[in-house]
């Protein structure tokens, strides 16, 4: 079981590491998003202190020191989503190239195959997010750029919660997109569905804009969006806690529920795709 | 002792209604090299897929080393190696890495697999290219790597689906030698499909001929050929309308006369071809028929194939013909 798991992990890693564009894009995307979106959409400049509505905007940020800091944490979630978007393509290609068949003919436990794929893909969605986080922090030291500023007294538990939230979010999105890989046969269908989902997931979350500024129906959707849940955990721990209806642990539980449900679904679909007809 | 591979009334009807394999009975002994011979679309891949748990039979049953392929597929997978008809290697990985992955998925530890991989690479002539990406491999190298991936874990029963497709003569000869060695050294049972008659002939202890999903004949290549009981003399006249056939039919000792599929030639079955040639030359001389060529042939599996299917082997694999000598083959094939 362990041996097969490590074998799958190694195969996924080698395939990933051998495609420089793939590796490079995971480096570039977080930076690009932060530079382009982050520096362009700045609510603080739109509503400078003292201007009409600026108090309202400031309050909606729920304790974040400035809009970029608020936004940067949201981007961590969005980068996780973007980086996991293509998790299922490997499955599709394996099916098309007959590699899937070879795997079916081996005695490797199906759960080990699935776990190896999920683990690697989730990892490869996690670290661009951490990179985004690091880059946002570093922006503070670049003249002319606004950076992410967190409160000086973030606790060890707080950091742990941030890491767990990121891990669960990556697992959850990866499981979701792996599921499409297991179910679908055509690349067109896969890319169609994933690109359809990408932005709606972002815009129905509070990653970029505060929930309080949304119409009520959208607020409901946003409250349950896994990206919002992860972002709530992160922001509460990184900024001064203000105006959140629930403590981080509750959001973590919600995120865990999402992850468990989607991993179960993906595991089922993976077993189904390996079943003999 | 149970057989290595056994099938009873094994059959597959695909969802689209194609009856790819019909009621195949099969029994392969331990350590036997068994060749499955048939033209394109005969049902070879379908059969091998059922025996290797990749496809669920719609009829009948099959066992590998006594284990039922439908009831306990995991147990079957532990006992087999499989070489696919199409390449299944990861292009961006090196040959060695592909073998390491194959070994790992079959549960081998790195320590166990390392010497095996070295040996396999060596025997398949891939040592030099082992650390190059598969995307830089030639067709033959890919084929050999595919074979390697099927045998790294030293399976008890090895299934090979057209293993030498696309290999040059040297590569094929090397492969045959390796297969014999695997059997001799590891006692491996080997089940291979092929549409090369000479391969089935050279390599197999026994051969089954399959066409349209049916096993038409099974036996040792030599006994199949013996059963045919005759040599072939093929005579080609310079003038296609020379009336050669009736002249040949009158020569004493002739067992059968039939048109050959090419060039208006005529095939004569006789006990011993060498002794018959002078009589052919004399008879044609006397009848004033000018000869372009006379060939003799000991029976080959080609002939066996013709006699059991009523079709020329080569024609079918080349997806030929609608008129000329082929139309005869067609009629016969359509029984
Ligand atoms: N998935 C499938 N669905 C429907 N029909 C199929 C399927 N796979 C194969 N067939 C049909 O079943 C028959 C046998 O195919 P199979 O691939 O077993 O032949 P084969 O002997 O391996 O041929 P080849 O030498 O070309 O590899 C063919 O008529 C083919 O069209
Ligand atoms: Mg085939």
Coordinates of C-alpha atoms and ligand atoms in Angstrom, one line a residue:
Chain A
X1 CA 0.0 0.0 0.0
X2 CA 2.7 2.4 1.1
X3 CA 5.0 1.4 -1.7
X4 CA 2.4 1.9 -4.4
X5 CA 1.4 5.2 -2.9
X6 CA 5.0 6.4 -3.0
X7 CA 5.4 5.1 -6.6
X8 CA 2.4 7.2 -7.7
X9 CA 3.7 10.2 -5.8
X10 CA 7.0 9.9 -7.5
X11 CA 5.5 9.5 -11.0
X12 CA 3.3 12.5 -10.5
X13 CA 6.3 14.5 -9.3
X14 CA 8.5 13.5 -12.2
X15 CA 5.9 14.3 -14.7
X16 CA 5.4 17.7 -13.1
X17 CA 9.0 18.5 -12.7
X18 CA 9.8 17.6 -16.4
X19 CA 7.4 20.2 -17.8
X20 CA 9.2 23.5 -17.1
X21 CA 6.2 25.6 -18.2
X22 CA 4.0 23.9 -15.7
X23 CA 6.5 24.6 -12.9
X24 CA 7.2 28.1 -14.0
X25 CA 3.5 29.0 -14.2
X26 CA 3.0 27.9 -10.6
X27 CA 5.7 30.5 -9.7
X28 CA 4.5 33.2 -12.0
X29 CA 0.7 33.1 -11.4
X30 CA 0.7 34.1 -7.7
X31 CA 3.1 37.0 -8.4
X32 CA 1.1 38.1 -11.5
X33 CA -2.2 38.1 -9.7
X34 CA -0.8 40.1 -6.8
X35 CA 0.9 42.6 -9.0
X36 CA -1.8 43.1 -11.5
X37 CA -5.0 42.8 -9.6
X38 CA -3.7 43.7 -6.2
X39 CA -2.1 47.0 -7.2
X40 CA -4.8 47.9 -9.7
X41 CA -7.9 47.2 -7.6
X42 CA -7.2 49.3 -4.6
X43 CA -10.3 50.2 -2.7
X44 CA -8.1 52.4 -0.4
X45 CA -7.3 54.7 -3.2
X46 CA -10.8 54.6 -4.5
X47 CA -12.1 55.7 -1.1
X48 CA -9.2 57.6 0.5
X49 CA -9.5 58.2 4.3
X50 CA -12.0 61.0 4.9
X51 CA -13.8 60.6 1.6
X52 CA -17.5 59.7 1.5
X53 CA -18.0 56.0 2.3
X54 CA -14.4 55.4 3.3
X55 CA -15.5 54.5 6.8
X56 CA -17.9 52.0 5.5
X57 CA -15.3 50.4 3.3
X58 CA -12.8 50.3 6.1
X59 CA -15.4 48.6 8.4
X60 CA -16.3 46.0 5.7
X61 CA -12.6 44.8 5.7
X62 CA -13.3 43.4 9.2
X63 CA -10.0 44.5 10.8
X64 CA -7.6 44.1 7.9
X65 CA -5.2 47.1 8.0
X66 CA -5.7 48.0 4.4
X67 CA -7.4 46.7 1.3
X68 CA -4.3 45.0 -0.2
X69 CA -3.8 43.0 2.9
X70 CA -7.4 41.9 2.8
X71 CA -7.1 41.1 -0.9
X72 CA -3.8 39.3 -0.6
X73 CA -5.3 36.7 1.7
X74 CA -8.1 36.2 -0.7
X75 CA -5.6 35.7 -3.5
X76 CA -4.0 32.9 -1.5
X77 CA -7.3 31.1 -1.8
X78 CA -7.8 32.0 -5.5
X79 CA -4.2 30.9 -6.3
X80 CA -5.1 27.5 -4.7
X81 CA -8.1 27.3 -6.9
X82 CA -6.2 28.2 -10.1
X83 CA -3.4 25.8 -9.3
X84 CA -5.7 22.9 -8.7
X85 CA -7.8 23.6 -11.8
X86 CA -5.9 21.2 -14.0
X87 CA -5.5 18.4 -11.4
X88 CA -7.8 16.2 -13.5
X89 CA -5.9 16.5 -16.8
X90 CA -3.4 13.9 -15.8
X91 CA -6.2 11.4 -15.3
X92 CA -7.7 12.3 -18.7
X93 CA -4.4 11.9 -20.5
X94 CA -3.7 8.6 -18.8
X95 CA -7.0 7.3 -20.0
X96 CA -6.4 8.5 -23.5
X97 CA -2.8 7.1 -23.7
X98 CA -3.6 3.7 -22.3
X99 CA -1.6 4.3 -19.2
X100 CA -4.8 3.9 -17.2
X101 CA -5.2 0.4 -18.6
X102 CA -1.7 -0.5 -17.5
X103 CA -2.5 0.7 -14.0
X104 CA -5.7 -1.3 -13.9
X105 CA -3.8 -4.4 -14.7
X106 CA -1.5 -4.0 -11.7
X107 CA -2.4 -5.3 -8.3
X108 CA -1.8 -1.9 -6.8
X109 CA -4.6 -1.0 -4.3
X110 CA -7.0 1.4 -5.8
X111 CA -7.0 3.6 -2.7
X112 CA -3.2 3.9 -2.9
X113 CA -3.4 5.1 -6.5
X114 CA -6.0 7.6 -5.6
X115 CA -4.2 8.8 -2.5
X116 CA -0.9 9.3 -4.3
X117 CA -2.5 11.4 -7.0
X118 CA -4.6 13.4 -4.6
X119 CA -1.6 14.0 -2.3
X120 CA 0.7 15.2 -5.0
X121 CA -1.8 17.4 -6.7
X122 CA -2.9 19.0 -3.5
X123 CA 0.7 19.7 -2.6
X124 CA 1.3 21.3 -6.0
X125 CA -1.8 23.5 -5.4
X126 CA -0.6 24.4 -1.9
X127 CA 2.8 25.8 -2.4
X128 CA 1.9 28.5 -5.1
X129 CA -0.5 29.7 -2.4
X130 CA 2.2 29.9 0.2
X131 CA 4.4 31.6 -2.4
X132 CA 1.6 34.1 -3.0
X133 CA 1.6 34.7 0.7
X134 CA 5.3 35.2 0.9
X135 CA 5.3 37.5 -2.1
X136 CA 2.5 39.6 -0.7
X137 CA 4.5 40.0 2.6
X138 CA 7.7 40.9 0.6
X139 CA 5.8 43.6 -1.3
X140 CA 5.9 45.7 1.9
X141 CA 9.6 46.1 1.3
X142 CA 9.4 47.1 -2.3
X143 CA 9.2 50.8 -2.7
X144 CA 6.1 51.9 -4.5
X145 CA 4.2 48.7 -3.8
X146 CA 1.7 48.1 -1.1
X147 CA 2.4 44.9 0.9
X148 CA 0.5 42.5 3.1
X149 CA 0.8 43.5 6.8
X150 CA -0.3 41.1 9.5
X151 CA -0.6 41.9 13.1
X152 CA 2.7 41.4 15.0
X153 CA 1.2 38.9 17.5
X154 CA 0.1 36.0 15.3
X155 CA 0.1 33.0 17.6
X156 CA 1.6 29.6 16.8
X157 CA -2.0 28.2 16.9
X158 CA -3.0 30.9 14.5
X159 CA -0.3 29.9 12.0
X160 CA -1.3 26.2 12.4
X161 CA -4.9 27.1 11.6
X162 CA -3.9 29.1 8.6
X163 CA -1.8 26.1 7.3
X164 CA -4.6 23.6 8.0
X165 CA -7.1 25.9 6.2
X166 CA -4.9 26.1 3.2
X167 CA -4.3 22.3 3.2
X168 CA -8.0 21.5 3.4
X169 CA -8.8 24.0 0.7
X170 CA -6.2 22.5 -1.6
X171 CA -7.4 19.0 -0.9
X172 CA -11.0 20.0 -1.5
X173 CA -10.4 21.8 -4.8
X174 CA -8.1 19.0 -6.0
X175 CA -10.6 16.4 -5.2
X176 CA -13.3 18.4 -7.1
X177 CA -11.2 18.7 -10.2
X178 CA -9.9 15.1 -10.0
X179 CA -13.5 14.0 -10.0
X180 CA -14.1 15.7 -13.4
X181 CA -11.0 13.9 -14.7
X182 CA -12.3 10.5 -13.6
X183 CA -15.8 11.1 -15.0
X184 CA -15.0 12.9 -18.3
X185 CA -13.4 11.5 -21.4
X186 CA -12.8 14.5 -23.5
X187 CA -10.3 17.3 -22.9
X188 CA -12.8 19.9 -24.3
X189 CA -15.4 18.9 -21.8
X190 CA -12.9 19.1 -19.0
X191 CA -11.5 22.5 -19.9
X192 CA -15.0 23.8 -20.6
X193 CA -16.3 22.9 -17.2
X194 CA -13.2 24.0 -15.2
X195 CA -13.0 27.4 -16.9
X196 CA -16.7 27.8 -16.3
X197 CA -16.3 27.1 -12.6
X198 CA -13.1 29.1 -12.0
X199 CA -14.4 32.7 -11.9
X200 CA -17.8 32.0 -10.3
X201 CA -16.0 30.3 -7.4
X202 CA -13.9 33.4 -7.0
X203 CA -16.8 35.9 -7.3
X204 CA -19.1 34.0 -5.0
X205 CA -16.5 34.2 -2.3
X206 CA -15.2 37.0 -0.1
X207 CA -11.7 36.6 -1.5
X208 CA -11.7 40.0 -3.3
X209 CA -14.7 41.8 -1.9
X210 CA -16.3 42.0 1.5
X211 CA -19.4 39.9 2.0
X212 CA -21.1 42.9 3.7
X213 CA -21.1 44.8 0.4
X214 CA -22.9 42.0 -1.5
X215 CA -26.7 41.6 -2.2
X216 CA -28.3 39.2 0.4
X217 CA -28.7 36.2 -1.9
X218 CA -25.0 36.4 -2.8
X219 CA -24.1 36.8 0.9
X220 CA -25.7 33.4 1.5
X221 CA -23.8 31.7 -1.2
X222 CA -20.6 33.4 -0.2
X223 CA -21.0 32.3 3.4
X224 CA -20.8 28.6 2.4
X225 CA -18.2 29.0 -0.4
X226 CA -15.2 26.9 0.7
X227 CA -12.8 29.7 -0.4
X228 CA -14.7 32.1 2.0
X229 CA -14.4 29.6 4.8
X230 CA -10.6 29.3 4.3
X231 CA -10.2 33.0 3.9
X232 CA -12.2 33.7 7.1
X233 CA -9.8 31.4 9.0
X234 CA -6.8 33.1 7.6
X235 CA -8.0 36.7 8.0
X236 CA -9.2 36.1 11.6
X237 CA -5.8 34.8 12.6
X238 CA -3.7 37.3 10.6
X239 CA -5.5 40.5 11.3
X240 CA -7.2 42.0 14.3
X241 CA -10.4 39.9 14.8
X242 CA -13.4 42.0 14.2
X243 CA -17.0 41.4 13.2
X244 CA -16.8 37.7 12.3
X245 CA -19.9 35.8 13.4
X246 CA -18.0 32.6 14.2
X247 CA -14.6 31.6 15.5
X248 CA -11.9 30.1 13.1
X249 CA -12.5 26.6 14.3
X250 CA -16.1 26.6 13.1
X251 CA -15.0 27.7 9.6
X252 CA -12.3 25.0 9.7
X253 CA -15.0 22.5 10.5
X254 CA -17.0 23.7 7.5
X255 CA -14.0 23.4 5.4
X256 CA -13.3 19.9 6.7
X257 CA -16.9 18.9 5.8
X258 CA -16.3 20.2 2.2
X259 CA -13.0 18.3 2.0
X260 CA -14.4 15.0 3.3
X261 CA -17.4 15.2 1.0
X262 CA -15.4 16.0 -2.1
X263 CA -12.6 13.5 -1.3
X264 CA -15.2 10.8 -0.8
X265 CA -16.8 11.7 -4.1
X266 CA -13.5 11.6 -5.9
X267 CA -12.5 8.3 -4.3
X268 CA -15.7 6.8 -5.4
X269 CA -15.4 8.1 -9.0
X270 CA -11.8 7.0 -9.2
X271 CA -12.8 3.5 -8.1
X272 CA -15.5 3.6 -10.7
X273 CA -13.2 4.6 -13.5
X274 CA -10.9 1.8 -12.6
X275 CA -13.7 -0.8 -12.6
X276 CA -13.8 -3.3 -15.3
X277 CA -16.6 -3.3 -17.8
Chain B
X1 CA -2.0 -29.7 -11.1
X2 CA -4.1 -26.8 -12.5
X3 CA -3.3 -25.2 -15.8
X4 CA -1.7 -21.8 -16.0
X5 CA -4.5 -20.5 -18.1
X6 CA -7.9 -22.0 -18.6
X7 CA -11.0 -20.7 -20.3
X8 CA -14.4 -22.3 -20.9
X9 CA -16.8 -21.0 -23.4
X10 CA -15.3 -17.6 -22.9
X11 CA -17.0 -14.9 -24.9
X12 CA -17.4 -11.2 -25.3
X13 CA -20.2 -9.2 -26.9
X14 CA -19.5 -5.5 -26.8
X15 CA -22.1 -3.0 -26.0
X16 CA -22.5 -2.2 -29.7
X17 CA -23.4 -5.8 -30.4
X18 CA -20.0 -6.9 -31.9
X19 CA -19.4 -10.5 -31.0
X20 CA -15.6 -10.1 -30.6
X21 CA -14.9 -13.5 -29.0
X22 CA -17.2 -16.5 -29.2
X23 CA -17.1 -19.5 -26.9
X24 CA -13.3 -20.0 -26.6
X25 CA -12.1 -23.0 -24.8
X26 CA -8.5 -22.8 -23.8
X27 CA -6.0 -24.7 -21.7
X28 CA -2.4 -23.6 -21.4
X29 CA 0.1 -25.6 -19.2
X30 CA 2.6 -24.1 -16.8
X31 CA 5.8 -23.1 -18.6
X32 CA 4.2 -23.3 -22.0
X33 CA 4.6 -20.8 -24.8
X34 CA 1.2 -20.4 -26.3
X35 CA 0.7 -18.5 -29.5
X36 CA -2.6 -16.9 -30.5
X37 CA -2.7 -16.3 -34.1
X38 CA -5.2 -14.2 -36.0
X39 CA -5.7 -11.4 -38.5
X40 CA -6.7 -7.8 -37.5
X41 CA -10.0 -7.7 -35.7
X42 CA -10.0 -11.5 -35.0
X43 CA -10.5 -10.9 -31.3
X44 CA -7.0 -11.3 -29.9
X45 CA -6.9 -8.1 -27.8
X46 CA -10.4 -8.7 -26.5
X47 CA -9.5 -12.2 -25.4
X48 CA -6.3 -11.1 -23.8
X49 CA -8.1 -8.3 -22.0
X50 CA -10.6 -10.7 -20.5
X51 CA -7.8 -13.1 -19.4
X52 CA -6.0 -10.2 -17.7
X53 CA -9.0 -8.8 -15.9
X54 CA -9.3 -5.6 -18.0
X55 CA -12.5 -6.6 -19.6
X56 CA -15.5 -8.5 -18.2
X57 CA -16.5 -11.5 -20.2
X58 CA -20.2 -11.7 -21.2
X59 CA -20.1 -15.5 -21.4
X60 CA -18.2 -18.3 -19.9
X61 CA -15.3 -18.2 -17.4
X62 CA -11.5 -18.1 -17.3
X63 CA -8.9 -18.8 -14.7
X64 CA -5.2 -17.9 -14.4
X65 CA -3.2 -20.2 -12.2
X66 CA -6.5 -21.5 -10.9
X67 CA -7.9 -18.1 -10.0
X68 CA -11.1 -16.9 -11.5
X69 CA -10.6 -13.6 -13.5
X70 CA -14.0 -12.2 -12.7
X71 CA -14.3 -13.3 -9.1
X72 CA -10.9 -12.5 -7.8
X73 CA -9.3 -10.0 -10.2
X74 CA -6.8 -8.7 -7.7
X75 CA -5.4 -12.2 -7.1
X76 CA -5.0 -12.6 -10.9
X77 CA -3.3 -9.3 -11.2
X78 CA -0.7 -10.4 -8.7
X79 CA 0.2 -13.3 -10.9
X80 CA 0.4 -11.8 -14.3
X81 CA 2.5 -9.5 -16.5
X82 CA 1.0 -7.7 -19.5
X83 CA 2.5 -6.2 -22.5
X84 CA 0.0 -4.0 -24.4
X85 CA -0.4 -3.7 -28.1
X86 CA -0.1 0.0 -27.8
X87 CA 2.6 1.9 -26.0
X88 CA 1.7 2.9 -22.5
X89 CA 5.0 4.5 -21.3
X90 CA 5.2 8.0 -19.9
X91 CA 6.8 10.1 -22.5
X92 CA 8.5 12.6 -20.3
X93 CA 10.0 10.0 -18.0
X94 CA 13.1 8.0 -18.9
X95 CA 13.0 4.4 -19.8
X96 CA 14.5 3.4 -16.4
X97 CA 11.9 5.5 -14.6
X98 CA 9.1 3.9 -16.5
X99 CA 10.3 0.5 -15.4
X100 CA 10.7 1.7 -11.8
X101 CA 7.1 2.9 -11.8
X102 CA 5.9 -0.4 -13.3
X103 CA 7.9 -2.3 -10.7
X104 CA 6.6 -0.1 -7.8
X105 CA 3.0 -0.5 -8.9
X106 CA 3.5 -4.3 -8.8
X107 CA 4.6 -4.0 -5.2
X108 CA 8.4 -4.4 -5.6
X109 CA 10.7 -2.4 -3.4
X110 CA 13.5 -0.3 -5.0
X111 CA 16.0 -2.8 -3.6
X112 CA 14.2 -5.7 -5.3
X113 CA 13.6 -3.9 -8.5
X114 CA 17.0 -2.4 -9.1
X115 CA 18.8 -5.6 -10.3
X116 CA 15.7 -6.7 -12.2
X117 CA 15.5 -3.4 -14.1
X118 CA 19.2 -3.6 -14.9
X119 CA 18.8 -7.0 -16.3
X120 CA 15.7 -6.2 -18.3
X121 CA 17.3 -3.1 -19.8
X122 CA 20.4 -5.1 -20.7
X123 CA 18.5 -7.9 -22.3
X124 CA 16.2 -5.6 -24.3
X125 CA 19.2 -3.6 -25.5
X126 CA 18.1 -0.4 -23.8
X127 CA 20.9 0.1 -21.3
X128 CA 22.4 3.0 -23.3
X129 CA 19.1 4.7 -23.7
X130 CA 17.9 3.9 -20.2
X131 CA 18.3 7.5 -18.9
X132 CA 16.9 9.2 -21.9
X133 CA 13.3 10.3 -22.0
X134 CA 10.9 8.0 -23.8
X135 CA 10.0 10.9 -26.1
X136 CA 13.4 10.5 -27.7
X137 CA 12.9 6.7 -28.3
X138 CA 12.4 5.1 -31.7
X139 CA 9.4 2.9 -32.3
X140 CA 11.3 -0.2 -31.7
X141 CA 12.8 1.1 -28.5
X142 CA 9.4 1.9 -27.2
X143 CA 8.2 -1.5 -28.1
X144 CA 11.0 -3.1 -26.2
X145 CA 10.4 -0.8 -23.2
X146 CA 6.8 -1.9 -23.2
X147 CA 7.9 -5.5 -23.1
X148 CA 10.2 -4.6 -20.2
X149 CA 7.4 -3.0 -18.2
X150 CA 5.4 -6.2 -18.5
X151 CA 8.2 -8.4 -17.1
X152 CA 10.1 -6.4 -14.5
X153 CA 8.2 -8.0 -11.7
X154 CA 8.9 -11.5 -12.9
X155 CA 5.3 -12.6 -13.3
X156 CA 4.3 -16.3 -13.3
X157 CA 2.2 -15.8 -16.4
X158 CA 3.1 -13.3 -19.1
X159 CA 0.6 -12.0 -21.6
X160 CA 1.9 -10.3 -24.7
X161 CA -0.4 -8.6 -27.2
X162 CA 1.4 -8.4 -30.5
X163 CA 4.8 -7.8 -28.8
X164 CA 6.9 -7.6 -31.9
X165 CA 4.7 -5.2 -33.9
X166 CA 7.1 -2.7 -35.4
X167 CA 10.3 -4.4 -34.5
X168 CA 12.9 -5.1 -37.1
X169 CA 14.0 -8.7 -37.8
X170 CA 16.9 -8.3 -35.4
X171 CA 14.7 -7.0 -32.7
X172 CA 12.2 -9.8 -33.2
X173 CA 14.9 -12.4 -33.1
X174 CA 16.3 -10.9 -29.9
X175 CA 12.9 -10.9 -28.4
X176 CA 12.2 -14.5 -29.3
X177 CA 15.4 -15.5 -27.7
X178 CA 14.5 -13.5 -24.6
X179 CA 11.1 -15.1 -24.3
X180 CA 12.6 -18.6 -24.5
X181 CA 15.1 -17.6 -21.9
X182 CA 12.4 -16.3 -19.5
X183 CA 10.6 -19.6 -19.8
X184 CA 13.7 -21.6 -19.3
X185 CA 15.1 -19.6 -16.4
X186 CA 11.9 -18.5 -14.6
X187 CA 9.5 -21.2 -15.8
X188 CA 7.3 -18.4 -17.0
X189 CA 4.1 -19.3 -18.9
X190 CA 3.9 -17.1 -21.9
X191 CA 0.7 -16.3 -23.8
X192 CA 1.2 -14.2 -26.9
X193 CA -0.9 -13.0 -29.7
X194 CA 0.5 -12.3 -33.0
X195 CA -0.4 -11.9 -36.6
X196 CA 3.0 -12.9 -37.7
X197 CA 2.8 -16.6 -38.8
X198 CA 6.5 -17.1 -38.5
X199 CA 6.5 -15.8 -35.0
X200 CA 3.8 -18.2 -33.9
X201 CA 5.7 -20.9 -35.7
X202 CA 9.1 -20.2 -34.3
X203 CA 8.2 -19.4 -30.7
X204 CA 5.1 -21.3 -29.6
X205 CA 4.8 -24.8 -28.3
X206 CA 1.2 -24.6 -29.3
X207 CA -0.7 -22.3 -31.5
X208 CA -4.4 -21.5 -31.6
X209 CA -5.8 -20.0 -34.8
X210 CA -8.6 -17.4 -34.2
X211 CA -10.7 -15.7 -36.7
X212 CA -13.9 -13.8 -36.3
X213 CA -13.8 -14.5 -32.6
X214 CA -13.7 -18.3 -33.0
X215 CA -10.8 -20.7 -32.3
X216 CA -10.6 -22.7 -35.4
X217 CA -7.7 -25.0 -34.6
X218 CA -5.2 -25.6 -31.8
X219 CA -2.1 -27.6 -31.8
X220 CA 1.7 -27.7 -32.0
X221 CA 2.9 -25.9 -35.1
X222 CA 4.5 -29.0 -36.5
X223 CA 1.5 -31.2 -36.0
X224 CA -0.8 -28.6 -37.6
X225 CA 1.5 -28.5 -40.6
X226 CA 1.7 -32.3 -40.7
X227 CA -2.0 -32.6 -40.6
X228 CA -2.1 -30.7 -43.8
X229 CA 0.0 -33.5 -45.1
X230 CA 1.4 -31.9 -48.3
X231 CA 4.0 -29.7 -49.8
X232 CA 3.1 -27.0 -52.2
X233 CA 4.3 -26.3 -55.7
X234 CA 3.3 -23.0 -57.1
X235 CA 3.5 -22.6 -60.8
X236 CA 3.2 -19.4 -62.7
X237 CA 2.6 -19.4 -66.5
X238 CA 3.9 -16.5 -68.7
X239 CA 0.4 -16.3 -70.2
X240 CA -2.4 -16.2 -67.6
X241 CA -4.8 -17.8 -70.0
X242 CA -2.7 -20.8 -70.9
X243 CA -5.0 -23.5 -69.5
X244 CA -2.2 -24.5 -67.0
X245 CA -4.7 -25.7 -64.4
X246 CA -6.1 -28.6 -66.5
X247 CA -2.6 -29.6 -67.5
X248 CA -1.5 -29.8 -63.8
X249 CA -4.6 -31.6 -62.7
X250 CA -3.7 -34.5 -65.0
X251 CA -0.2 -35.1 -63.6
X252 CA -0.1 -38.2 -61.5
X253 CA 0.5 -37.7 -57.7
X254 CA -1.4 -34.4 -57.5
X255 CA -3.5 -34.2 -54.4
X256 CA -5.2 -30.8 -55.0
X257 CA -5.0 -27.9 -57.4
X258 CA -6.1 -24.4 -56.5
X259 CA -5.4 -21.0 -57.8
X260 CA -2.8 -19.1 -55.9
X261 CA -3.9 -15.6 -54.9
X262 CA -1.3 -13.8 -57.0
X263 CA -0.4 -13.5 -60.7
X264 CA -2.7 -16.2 -62.1
X265 CA -0.4 -18.8 -60.5
X266 CA -1.6 -22.2 -59.6
X267 CA -0.9 -24.1 -56.4
X268 CA -0.5 -27.9 -56.4
X269 CA -0.4 -29.9 -53.3
X270 CA 1.8 -33.0 -53.5
X271 CA 3.6 -35.4 -51.2
X272 CA 7.1 -34.1 -52.0
X273 CA 7.6 -30.9 -53.8
X274 CA 11.2 -31.5 -55.0
X275 CA 10.3 -34.8 -56.8
X276 CA 7.3 -33.2 -58.4
X277 CA 8.9 -30.3 -60.2
X278 CA 10.4 -32.2 -63.1
X279 CA 7.0 -33.7 -63.9
X280 CA 5.5 -30.2 -64.0
X281 CA 8.2 -29.0 -66.4
X282 CA 7.7 -32.0 -68.7
X283 CA 4.0 -31.7 -68.7
X284 CA 4.0 -28.0 -69.5
X285 CA 6.6 -28.5 -72.2
X286 CA 4.4 -31.1 -73.8
X287 CA 1.4 -28.8 -73.7
X288 CA 3.4 -25.9 -75.0
X289 CA 2.9 -23.7 -71.9
X290 CA 5.7 -21.4 -71.2
X291 CA 6.5 -21.1 -67.5
X292 CA 7.5 -17.9 -65.7
X293 CA 8.3 -19.4 -62.3
X294 CA 8.0 -22.6 -60.3
X295 CA 8.3 -22.4 -56.5
X296 CA 8.2 -25.1 -53.9
X297 CA 7.1 -24.7 -50.3
X298 CA 7.0 -26.9 -47.3
X299 CA 3.7 -26.3 -45.5
X300 CA 3.8 -23.3 -43.3
X301 CA 1.3 -21.9 -40.8
X302 CA 0.3 -19.8 -43.7
X303 CA -1.0 -22.9 -45.4
X304 CA -2.6 -24.1 -42.2
X305 CA -4.3 -20.8 -41.9
X306 CA -5.6 -21.0 -45.4
X307 CA -6.9 -24.5 -44.9
X308 CA -8.8 -23.7 -41.7
X309 CA -10.2 -20.3 -42.6
X310 CA -10.4 -20.8 -46.3
X311 CA -8.7 -17.5 -46.6
X312 CA -5.2 -16.4 -47.6
X313 CA -3.6 -15.0 -44.5
X314 CA -1.8 -12.0 -46.0
X315 CA -4.8 -10.7 -47.9
X316 CA -6.9 -10.3 -44.8
X317 CA -4.3 -8.5 -42.8
X318 CA -3.7 -6.1 -45.6
X319 CA -7.4 -5.4 -45.8
X320 CA -7.4 -6.4 -49.5
X321 CA -9.2 -7.2 -52.2
X322 CA -12.4 -7.0 -54.1
X323 CA -11.6 -8.8 -57.4
X324 CA -9.2 -11.2 -59.0
X325 CA -8.0 -14.1 -57.1
X326 CA -9.1 -12.4 -53.9
X327 CA -12.7 -12.8 -54.7
X328 CA -12.2 -16.5 -54.2
X329 CA -10.8 -15.9 -50.8
X330 CA -13.7 -13.7 -50.0
X331 CA -16.3 -16.3 -51.0
X332 CA -14.5 -18.9 -49.0
X333 CA -14.1 -16.6 -46.0
X334 CA -17.8 -15.8 -45.9
X335 CA -18.9 -19.3 -45.1
Ligands
LIG1 N1 -14.5 -1.4 -27.2 C1 -15.1 -2.0 -28.3 N2 -16.3 -1.8 -28.5 C2 -16.9 -2.4 -29.6 N3 -16.3 -3.2 -30.4 C3 -15.0 -3.4 -30.2 C4 -14.3 -2.8 -29.1 N4 -13.0 -3.2 -29.1 C5 -12.9 -4.1 -30.2 N5 -14.1 -4.2 -30.9 C6 -14.4 -5.0 -32.0 O1 -14.1 -6.4 -31.7 C7 -13.5 -7.1 -32.7 C8 -12.2 -7.7 -32.2 O2 -11.3 -6.7 -31.8 P1 -9.9 -7.0 -31.2 O3 -9.3 -5.7 -30.8 O4 -10.0 -7.9 -30.1 O5 -9.1 -7.6 -32.4 P2 -7.6 -8.0 -32.5 O6 -7.5 -9.4 -32.9 O7 -6.8 -7.6 -31.4 O8 -7.1 -7.1 -33.8 P3 -5.7 -6.4 -34.1 O9 -4.9 -7.4 -34.7 O10 -6.2 -5.4 -35.1 O11 -5.2 -5.8 -32.9 C9 -13.3 -6.1 -33.8 O12 -14.3 -6.3 -34.7 C10 -13.4 -4.8 -33.2 O13 -14.0 -3.8 -34.1
LIG2 MG1 -5.3 -6.4 -31.0

